[in-house]
Amino acid sequence: MQLKYASRMEHMSGNAIRDIFKLLSNPDIISFAGGNPAASALRDEYVAQLADQVLKKDGKRILQYGATEGYPPLFESIAQFVRTAGIQVNPSQVLPVTGSTQAMDLFCKVMIDPGDVILVEEPTFLGAMHVMKLFQADIKTIKMDADGTIPEDLEEKIKKYHPKFVYIIPTFQNPTGRTLPVERRKKIAQIAAKYETLILEDDPYRDLRYEGEALPAIRSFDESGYVIYLSSFSKTISPGLRVGAILAPAELHRKLVICKQGSDLHTPTLNQAIVDAYLRGGLLFDHMKEALASYGAQMNKMLDMLSIFPEGVKCVRPQGGLFIWLDLPEHIDAGKLLPTAAQNGVAYVAGTHFYAGGGHANTMRLNFSNAPLDKIEKGMNILAQTLKNA
Amino acid sequence: MQLKYASRMEHMSGNAIRDIFKLLSNPDIISFAGGNPAASALRDEYVAQLADQVLKKDGKRILQYGATEGYPPLFESIAQFVRTAGIQVNPSQVLPVTGSTQAMDLFCKVMIDPGDVILVEEPTFLGAMHVMKLFQADIKTIKMDADGTIPEDLEEKIKKYHPKFVYIIPTFQNPTGRTLPVERRKKIAQIAAKYETLILEDDPYRDLRYEGEALPAIRSFDESGYVIYLSSFSKTISPGLRVGAILAPAELHRKLVICKQGSDLHTPTLNQAIVDAYLRGGLLFDHMKEALASYGAQMNKMLDMLSIFPEGVKCVRPQGGLFIWLDLPEHIDAGKLLPTAAQNGVAYVAGTHFYAGGGHANTMRLNFSNAPLDKIEKGMNILAQTLKNA
């Protein structure tokens, strides 16, 4: 059996993180890979209660076909929810999606022809690049510093490449943990308007802040309509429910709906109704307090443990999110070192996967949310030793 | 704000049925449009009980990120379930999807470059064509008679067009209600093997049989690996849960997984676990007995009412499914007539939408599952009168 696949499949391999998951079936390995919420942050009893409640109240509607545009009560609750990011949006511009990965898929489907340029931060979330590659986009990069994307470089690259859109993770960026200061956010919104260039602002980590003050979204400074906002409940309520949202002006919203009709018809209504009830219950931020305290302690523990790492390991301290990012001495190749590290009992994601052009072998991403303090201590000890021997 | 969308969006309008849904917000209209299960067939209390049960038993795993390959217990239950269609499959070849629309999206993503030919039955499910058009496929058609796809024409068209794949709905076809006899199923499996051509067998209606004997799937006669089978629980358990499955050999399965990593990461685990529990509970066919009896009576009522329709209206009697299909006298344009019919109080889907090349204005699809007997009688009276006046 020999099949001729579509040309988009030619250079596609599996998403590195997804495939690492499968390799990590050994429960003895301390995993700093992945970006999973802690099991303790998943409110299974509360979700069970909400599932029961919404099915008893609205079961016939929930189990029937729904509109592609989504479950109407959820438009309202999401429009309300994003006010915490400074965003005022008409509920009719809120499109619930099956996780924000789907939003990226739909957005690329609407916008991207093979060879079209997308600008991304360097480094950026590999899952987003996986989608872009499936649409055969030409991925170009914007320079970052310790404060994230550099607006001047963004402007220059827009002039140079005329991208179809720009992908930015403004808060506790994946993988670097960096956060754009408010002045840069304003500047980026102005650049979007000035160059009539779409910015896709992906903001799943914003509520995972352990220090400092929350910042308004780039979208909150946008009056042009060119800033499109992605929200997700995967880090705050549950990734397994697969509910996110994309906020887009009417014409673009309609195009996204036409593509979603051909993707999954609609996001499962039960999941939308559970998230709606969760938000309306008003307990989200209450429920998160415990997780935030715990994640904050885990982040600090991981950062503290860097003191025993070999000289030349660098890290910009994040104020939240799920990840810390390490620059290692030049001679270390984190990808090549991974099998040894795993054999020693610790796993991470090699940083090279987050670079559109590969390279940067001496970087790695560490997740701290999914390992308790004692495991972080133990895992970081192992990792420090592994790096010293490298 | 003026955006340059991808070229695939140029000729895309909304899926006609999805858009009709929105027009039918008037509850006084008797709708024979859509393909909804009856509300009474949706076991909301049972699903609520299962949701509670699976969340209590396995909540932490259900709410966490899952593997793109799906929720492992569900592979087993689906492999077991498709045995009723005569299919023996290794559970590792079962990929749960977010409704069978997603299977079509993933399959096109893996296989289709712009301009590639897909062969479909004429007429066929418009939702499937909506997906194909988003991938800029060149849709060519196979002739049907009262027994569905004509194998000789299929063979001729394969030789002529060398399609990337052939899309066939073998049982109670949407929109015609026609069913392929067992000899044609065997023949089609042989053709797939002989010409090394993929057949995508979409079989969501097979368990909605009100008369006659169940037939084995085309896939059950396939030893070549070229017949890919789609299953769906939208018509039997709930469309709102969005759970289906695609059965594919290892290499193709892996390609589908790579695309699914970039679509929604994984099908929501809660929904997979509910369907798994539903199947393991062993009550599916018990629960369906009542719905099947009711749907059968509704189908018969609708067919009986055709006796009052104007001369020249033709229909091939189905043995199950959700639809009957009418050929109307040449002078009637079902699309143009729809606003009048809706004003009179009845709705349907104009048949032209099910033809890849349009035309065939004098055809319509009627759904009988979602209207009780008295509404069918009333609606068919209105429709008969509307046609007489046309």
Short mmCIF file of C-alpha atoms in Angstrom, two decimals, chain B:
data_model
loop_
_atom_site.label_atom_id
_atom_site.label_comp_id
_atom_site.label_asym_id
_atom_site.label_seq_id
_atom_site.Cartn_x
_atom_site.Cartn_y
_atom_site.Cartn_z
CA MET B 1 -10.58 47.25 7.36
CA GLN B 2 -9.83 45.25 4.26
CA LEU B 3 -8.26 41.80 4.54
CA LYS B 4 -6.72 39.57 1.92
CA TYR B 5 -8.02 36.11 2.76
CA ALA B 6 -6.57 32.80 1.59
CA SER B 7 -7.58 31.80 -1.93
CA ARG B 8 -9.58 28.85 -0.58
CA MET B 9 -12.10 31.34 0.84
CA GLU B 10 -12.87 32.94 -2.54
CA HIS B 11 -15.95 30.97 -3.45
CA MET B 12 -16.90 29.72 0.01
CA SER B 13 -20.29 30.53 1.38
CA GLY B 14 -21.79 29.00 4.50
CA ASN B 15 -22.90 25.40 4.54
CA ALA B 16 -26.53 25.65 3.36
CA ILE B 17 -27.98 23.44 6.10
CA ARG B 18 -26.11 25.22 8.88
CA ASP B 19 -27.39 28.52 7.57
CA ILE B 20 -30.96 27.25 7.24
CA PHE B 21 -30.81 26.40 10.96
CA LYS B 22 -30.39 30.03 11.75
CA LEU B 23 -33.32 31.04 9.51
CA LEU B 24 -35.55 28.52 11.23
CA SER B 25 -35.63 30.28 14.53
CA ASN B 26 -39.41 30.64 14.08
CA PRO B 27 -40.74 27.73 16.17
CA ASP B 28 -44.05 27.67 14.26
CA ILE B 29 -42.38 26.39 11.12
CA ILE B 30 -42.52 22.61 10.74
CA SER B 31 -38.96 21.73 9.80
CA PHE B 32 -38.12 18.85 7.51
CA ALA B 33 -34.71 20.48 7.05
CA GLY B 34 -31.69 19.45 9.12
CA GLY B 35 -30.82 15.93 10.19
CA ASN B 36 -31.42 16.17 13.90
CA PRO B 37 -32.28 13.19 16.05
CA ALA B 38 -35.61 13.59 17.84
CA ALA B 39 -35.29 15.23 21.24
CA SER B 40 -36.90 12.12 22.75
CA ALA B 41 -34.05 10.00 21.37
CA LEU B 42 -31.48 12.00 23.36
CA ARG B 43 -31.04 10.25 26.70
CA ASP B 44 -30.14 13.28 28.74
CA GLU B 45 -30.68 11.65 32.13
CA TYR B 46 -28.59 8.64 31.22
CA VAL B 47 -25.81 10.84 29.81
CA ALA B 48 -25.89 12.96 32.98
CA GLN B 49 -25.48 9.79 35.01
CA LEU B 50 -22.55 8.64 32.84
CA ALA B 51 -20.88 12.07 32.96
CA ASP B 52 -21.07 12.01 36.73
CA GLN B 53 -19.80 8.44 36.84
CA VAL B 54 -16.78 8.94 34.57
CA LEU B 55 -15.78 12.22 36.23
CA LYS B 56 -15.97 10.62 39.67
CA LYS B 57 -14.02 7.59 38.54
CA ASP B 58 -11.39 9.14 36.28
CA GLY B 59 -11.86 12.91 36.63
CA LYS B 60 -8.23 13.92 36.95
CA ARG B 61 -7.28 12.10 33.77
CA ILE B 62 -10.39 13.33 31.94
CA LEU B 63 -9.70 16.98 32.75
CA GLN B 64 -5.96 16.82 31.97
CA TYR B 65 -4.39 16.98 28.49
CA GLY B 66 -4.89 13.68 26.71
CA ALA B 67 -3.08 11.92 23.89
CA THR B 68 -3.99 13.00 20.35
CA GLU B 69 -4.55 9.31 19.62
CA GLY B 70 -7.53 9.38 21.98
CA TYR B 71 -8.81 7.94 25.26
CA PRO B 72 -7.50 4.36 25.28
CA PRO B 73 -10.61 2.62 26.67
CA LEU B 74 -12.60 4.08 23.76
CA PHE B 75 -10.39 2.38 21.13
CA GLU B 76 -11.49 -0.95 22.54
CA SER B 77 -15.18 -0.12 22.74
CA ILE B 78 -15.27 1.23 19.19
CA ALA B 79 -13.33 -1.77 17.84
CA GLN B 80 -15.99 -3.89 19.55
CA PHE B 81 -18.85 -1.69 18.30
CA VAL B 82 -17.90 -1.87 14.61
CA ARG B 83 -18.06 -5.66 14.74
CA THR B 84 -21.81 -5.16 14.27
CA ALA B 85 -20.85 -3.88 10.79
CA GLY B 86 -18.73 -6.97 10.17
CA ILE B 87 -15.50 -5.09 10.78
CA GLN B 88 -12.51 -6.67 12.53
CA VAL B 89 -10.04 -3.97 13.47
CA ASN B 90 -7.07 -3.65 15.75
CA PRO B 91 -7.94 -1.01 18.41
CA SER B 92 -4.70 0.80 17.54
CA GLN B 93 -6.21 1.69 14.16
CA VAL B 94 -9.19 3.46 15.75
CA LEU B 95 -8.78 7.24 15.94
CA PRO B 96 -11.53 9.04 17.89
CA VAL B 97 -12.45 12.37 16.25
CA THR B 98 -14.52 15.41 17.16
CA GLY B 99 -17.50 14.35 15.06
CA SER B 100 -17.09 12.74 11.66
CA THR B 101 -16.84 16.21 10.09
CA GLN B 102 -13.41 16.36 11.70
CA ALA B 103 -12.51 13.02 10.15
CA MET B 104 -13.31 14.49 6.73
CA ASP B 105 -11.25 17.59 7.53
CA LEU B 106 -8.26 15.52 8.67
CA PHE B 107 -8.54 13.12 5.77
CA CYS B 108 -8.61 15.97 3.23
CA LYS B 109 -5.70 17.65 5.03
CA VAL B 110 -3.60 14.49 4.73
CA MET B 111 -4.55 13.73 1.12
CA ILE B 112 -5.68 16.76 -0.88
CA ASP B 113 -3.70 19.38 -2.77
CA PRO B 114 -5.68 22.05 -4.65
CA GLY B 115 -7.04 20.58 -7.87
CA ASP B 116 -6.88 16.95 -6.74
CA VAL B 117 -9.94 14.95 -7.72
CA ILE B 118 -12.33 13.46 -5.17
CA LEU B 119 -15.12 11.24 -6.47
CA VAL B 120 -18.47 11.54 -4.72
CA GLU B 121 -21.91 10.10 -5.26
CA GLU B 122 -24.32 12.31 -7.12
CA PRO B 123 -26.02 13.66 -5.05
CA THR B 124 -24.09 13.50 -1.76
CA PHE B 125 -23.91 15.02 1.72
CA LEU B 126 -23.32 18.74 1.34
CA GLY B 127 -21.39 19.00 4.60
CA ALA B 128 -18.76 16.64 3.21
CA MET B 129 -18.52 18.71 0.02
CA HIS B 130 -18.16 21.85 2.12
CA VAL B 131 -14.97 20.36 3.62
CA MET B 132 -13.70 19.22 0.21
CA LYS B 133 -14.22 22.70 -1.23
CA LEU B 134 -12.22 24.23 1.62
CA PHE B 135 -9.34 22.06 0.41
CA GLN B 136 -9.95 23.23 -3.18
CA ALA B 137 -10.60 19.70 -4.40
CA ASP B 138 -11.96 19.08 -7.86
CA ILE B 139 -15.17 17.18 -7.07
CA LYS B 140 -16.27 14.68 -9.72
CA THR B 141 -19.34 12.48 -9.46
CA ILE B 142 -20.38 8.85 -9.73
CA LYS B 143 -23.79 7.88 -11.05
CA MET B 144 -26.37 6.36 -8.72
CA ASP B 145 -29.52 4.39 -9.29
CA ALA B 146 -32.16 3.21 -6.84
CA ASP B 147 -29.53 0.94 -5.24
CA GLY B 148 -26.96 3.70 -4.77
CA THR B 149 -23.55 4.01 -6.44
CA ILE B 150 -23.19 2.04 -9.66
CA PRO B 151 -19.91 0.06 -9.40
CA GLU B 152 -19.32 0.07 -13.17
CA ASP B 153 -19.52 3.84 -13.25
CA LEU B 154 -17.23 4.05 -10.22
CA GLU B 155 -14.65 1.92 -12.03
CA GLU B 156 -14.88 4.02 -15.18
CA LYS B 157 -14.51 7.28 -13.24
CA ILE B 158 -11.51 5.97 -11.31
CA LYS B 159 -9.82 5.10 -14.61
CA LYS B 160 -10.72 8.48 -16.03
CA TYR B 161 -9.93 10.78 -13.10
CA HIS B 162 -7.41 8.95 -10.86
CA PRO B 163 -9.06 10.44 -7.76
CA LYS B 164 -7.20 10.90 -4.46
CA PHE B 165 -10.16 9.17 -2.84
CA VAL B 166 -13.79 8.18 -3.32
CA TYR B 167 -16.44 9.26 -0.81
CA ILE B 168 -19.34 6.86 -0.34
CA ILE B 169 -22.22 6.76 2.13
CA PRO B 170 -23.28 3.14 1.78
CA THR B 171 -26.30 2.94 4.04
CA PHE B 172 -29.44 5.16 3.97
CA GLN B 173 -27.38 7.64 2.00
CA ASN B 174 -27.62 11.34 2.72
CA PRO B 175 -29.57 12.80 0.93
CA THR B 176 -31.25 9.99 -1.05
CA GLY B 177 -31.88 7.38 1.65
CA ARG B 178 -30.56 4.69 -0.70
CA THR B 179 -28.59 1.63 0.45
CA LEU B 180 -25.95 -0.32 -1.44
CA PRO B 181 -26.80 -4.04 -1.74
CA VAL B 182 -24.24 -6.49 -0.44
CA GLU B 183 -23.01 -7.47 -3.92
CA ARG B 184 -22.17 -3.85 -4.73
CA ARG B 185 -20.35 -3.51 -1.41
CA LYS B 186 -18.14 -6.47 -2.28
CA LYS B 187 -17.59 -5.10 -5.77
CA ILE B 188 -16.57 -1.69 -4.43
CA ALA B 189 -14.05 -3.25 -2.02
CA GLN B 190 -12.60 -5.17 -4.98
CA ILE B 191 -12.37 -2.00 -7.07
CA ALA B 192 -10.53 -0.20 -4.23
CA ALA B 193 -7.96 -3.00 -4.12
CA LYS B 194 -7.66 -3.39 -7.91
CA TYR B 195 -7.05 0.31 -8.56
CA GLU B 196 -5.25 0.98 -5.27
CA THR B 197 -7.71 3.79 -4.66
CA LEU B 198 -8.86 4.93 -1.23
CA ILE B 199 -12.56 4.63 -0.49
CA LEU B 200 -13.81 6.72 2.42
CA GLU B 201 -16.86 4.85 3.69
CA ASP B 202 -19.00 7.17 5.81
CA ASP B 203 -21.55 5.10 7.69
CA PRO B 204 -23.34 7.21 10.34
CA TYR B 205 -26.86 5.95 9.62
CA ARG B 206 -26.34 2.18 9.60
CA ASP B 207 -27.96 1.59 12.98
CA LEU B 208 -31.09 3.53 12.01
CA ARG B 209 -32.71 0.60 10.21
CA TYR B 210 -36.51 0.20 10.42
CA GLU B 211 -36.97 -2.60 7.87
CA GLY B 212 -34.93 -5.39 6.31
CA GLU B 213 -31.62 -6.93 7.32
CA ALA B 214 -28.44 -5.12 8.34
CA LEU B 215 -25.68 -5.35 5.74
CA PRO B 216 -21.93 -5.67 6.34
CA ALA B 217 -19.87 -2.55 5.66
CA ILE B 218 -17.77 -2.22 2.49
CA ARG B 219 -14.81 -2.20 4.90
CA SER B 220 -15.73 -5.73 6.02
CA PHE B 221 -14.87 -7.02 2.52
CA ASP B 222 -11.59 -5.12 2.31
CA GLU B 223 -8.28 -6.91 2.64
CA SER B 224 -6.24 -4.27 0.84
CA GLY B 225 -6.31 -1.49 3.46
CA TYR B 226 -7.74 0.94 0.91
CA VAL B 227 -11.19 1.15 2.51
CA ILE B 228 -11.22 3.70 5.35
CA TYR B 229 -14.24 3.58 7.63
CA LEU B 230 -15.95 6.49 9.41
CA SER B 231 -18.21 5.88 12.35
CA SER B 232 -20.24 8.44 14.27
CA PHE B 233 -22.25 8.50 17.46
CA SER B 234 -24.13 11.64 16.43
CA LYS B 235 -27.20 9.78 15.23
CA THR B 236 -27.25 7.12 17.94
CA ILE B 237 -26.06 8.77 21.17
CA SER B 238 -25.84 12.54 20.67
CA PRO B 239 -24.68 14.97 18.01
CA GLY B 240 -23.86 17.61 20.62
CA LEU B 241 -21.14 15.43 22.17
CA ARG B 242 -19.22 15.45 18.82
CA VAL B 243 -17.66 12.00 18.95
CA GLY B 244 -16.90 9.87 15.93
CA ALA B 245 -14.03 7.69 14.79
CA ILE B 246 -11.96 6.98 11.73
CA LEU B 247 -10.44 3.53 11.19
CA ALA B 248 -7.22 3.65 9.19
CA PRO B 249 -4.09 1.52 8.69
CA ALA B 250 -1.00 2.45 10.72
CA GLU B 251 0.78 4.85 8.33
CA LEU B 252 -2.36 6.78 7.44
CA HIS B 253 -3.44 6.76 11.11
CA ARG B 254 -0.14 8.41 12.01
CA LYS B 255 -0.60 11.11 9.34
CA LEU B 256 -4.11 11.78 10.62
CA VAL B 257 -2.70 12.13 14.15
CA ILE B 258 -0.10 14.66 12.95
CA CYS B 259 -2.91 16.72 11.42
CA LYS B 260 -5.11 16.33 14.51
CA GLN B 261 -2.25 17.67 16.67
CA GLY B 262 -2.77 20.84 14.64
CA SER B 263 -6.59 20.80 14.70
CA ASP B 264 -7.77 20.41 18.28
CA LEU B 265 -4.90 18.52 19.95
CA HIS B 266 -7.34 15.82 21.02
CA THR B 267 -11.06 15.14 21.14
CA PRO B 268 -12.38 16.30 24.53
CA THR B 269 -11.77 13.42 26.90
CA LEU B 270 -15.01 13.82 28.86
CA ASN B 271 -16.97 13.25 25.66
CA GLN B 272 -14.84 10.24 24.73
CA ALA B 273 -15.29 8.80 28.23
CA ILE B 274 -19.08 9.29 28.11
CA VAL B 275 -19.33 7.50 24.75
CA ASP B 276 -17.05 4.77 26.07
CA ALA B 277 -19.26 4.29 29.14
CA TYR B 278 -22.37 4.38 26.96
CA LEU B 279 -21.02 1.60 24.74
CA ARG B 280 -19.74 -0.45 27.69
CA GLY B 281 -23.08 -0.04 29.44
CA GLY B 282 -24.49 -2.20 26.66
CA LEU B 283 -27.72 -0.21 26.54
CA LEU B 284 -27.19 1.54 23.21
CA PHE B 285 -29.35 -0.80 21.15
CA ASP B 286 -31.90 -1.07 23.97
CA HIS B 287 -32.14 2.69 24.17
CA MET B 288 -32.46 2.96 20.41
CA LYS B 289 -35.41 0.54 20.17
CA GLU B 290 -37.90 3.20 21.08
CA ALA B 291 -36.38 5.80 18.76
CA LEU B 292 -36.21 3.30 15.90
CA ALA B 293 -39.88 2.36 16.30
CA SER B 294 -40.79 6.01 16.35
CA TYR B 295 -38.56 6.98 13.40
CA GLY B 296 -39.94 4.04 11.40
CA ALA B 297 -43.51 5.21 11.98
CA GLN B 298 -42.50 8.77 11.07
CA MET B 299 -40.84 7.60 7.86
CA ASN B 300 -43.90 5.57 6.90
CA LYS B 301 -46.19 8.48 7.66
CA MET B 302 -44.13 10.78 5.46
CA LEU B 303 -44.06 8.23 2.65
CA ASP B 304 -47.80 7.65 2.93
CA MET B 305 -48.46 11.36 2.71
CA LEU B 306 -46.79 11.41 -0.70
CA SER B 307 -50.05 10.01 -2.07
CA ILE B 308 -51.57 13.48 -1.88
CA PHE B 309 -48.60 15.08 -3.65
CA PRO B 310 -49.00 16.27 -7.24
CA GLU B 311 -48.42 13.84 -10.06
CA GLY B 312 -44.81 13.43 -11.13
CA VAL B 313 -43.30 13.46 -7.60
CA LYS B 314 -41.01 10.44 -7.30
CA CYS B 315 -39.34 8.81 -4.30
CA VAL B 316 -37.28 5.66 -3.74
CA ARG B 317 -38.53 4.14 -0.49
CA PRO B 318 -35.70 3.91 2.09
CA GLN B 319 -35.43 1.21 4.77
CA GLY B 320 -33.98 3.50 7.39
CA GLY B 321 -31.97 6.63 8.04
CA LEU B 322 -33.30 10.11 8.48
CA PHE B 323 -34.31 11.31 5.02
CA ILE B 324 -36.55 10.84 2.04
CA TRP B 325 -35.61 12.35 -1.29
CA LEU B 326 -38.04 13.71 -3.82
CA ASP B 327 -37.73 14.18 -7.55
CA LEU B 328 -40.29 16.82 -8.47
CA PRO B 329 -41.82 17.73 -11.81
CA GLU B 330 -39.33 19.59 -14.03
CA HIS B 331 -40.99 22.99 -13.71
CA ILE B 332 -40.56 23.19 -9.92
CA ASP B 333 -37.49 24.94 -8.46
CA ALA B 334 -37.29 23.78 -4.84
CA GLY B 335 -34.81 26.49 -3.93
CA LYS B 336 -36.95 29.31 -5.26
CA LEU B 337 -40.01 27.77 -3.62
CA LEU B 338 -38.45 27.61 -0.14
CA PRO B 339 -39.40 31.13 1.03
CA THR B 340 -43.04 30.47 0.03
CA ALA B 341 -43.00 27.09 1.76
CA ALA B 342 -41.50 28.64 4.89
CA GLN B 343 -44.15 31.35 4.81
CA ASN B 344 -46.78 28.60 4.55
CA GLY B 345 -45.16 26.96 7.58
CA VAL B 346 -42.87 24.18 6.33
CA ALA B 347 -39.14 23.92 5.56
CA TYR B 348 -36.88 21.47 3.72
CA VAL B 349 -33.48 21.53 2.04
CA ALA B 350 -33.44 22.19 -1.70
CA GLY B 351 -31.79 19.25 -3.47
CA THR B 352 -29.48 21.39 -5.59
CA HIS B 353 -27.13 21.85 -2.61
CA PHE B 354 -26.31 18.13 -2.70
CA TYR B 355 -25.00 18.26 -6.26
CA ALA B 356 -21.34 19.06 -6.78
CA GLY B 357 -22.22 20.96 -9.94
CA GLY B 358 -25.50 22.48 -8.74
CA GLY B 359 -28.56 22.19 -10.99
CA HIS B 360 -31.25 19.57 -10.33
CA ALA B 361 -33.50 22.34 -9.06
CA ASN B 362 -36.47 19.98 -9.01
CA THR B 363 -35.28 17.89 -6.05
CA MET B 364 -35.64 18.20 -2.29
CA ARG B 365 -34.59 16.41 0.88
CA LEU B 366 -37.06 15.85 3.70
CA ASN B 367 -36.11 14.83 7.23
CA PHE B 368 -38.65 12.84 9.22
CA SER B 369 -36.84 12.15 12.51
CA ASN B 370 -37.32 15.54 14.06
CA ALA B 371 -41.09 16.01 13.60
CA PRO B 372 -43.79 13.99 15.39
CA LEU B 373 -46.54 12.25 13.40
CA ASP B 374 -49.08 15.06 13.64
CA LYS B 375 -46.55 17.62 12.47
CA ILE B 376 -45.51 15.34 9.62
CA GLU B 377 -49.15 15.09 8.54
CA LYS B 378 -49.67 18.83 8.80
CA GLY B 379 -46.34 19.72 7.20
CA MET B 380 -46.80 17.31 4.31
CA ASN B 381 -50.28 18.72 3.68
CA ILE B 382 -48.81 22.21 3.49
CA LEU B 383 -45.98 21.03 1.27
CA ALA B 384 -48.35 19.19 -1.09
CA GLN B 385 -50.45 22.33 -1.43
CA THR B 386 -47.35 24.51 -1.93
CA LEU B 387 -46.14 22.20 -4.71
CA LYS B 388 -49.57 22.17 -6.38
CA ASN B 389 -49.56 25.96 -6.46
CA ALA B 390 -46.00 26.13 -7.77
#
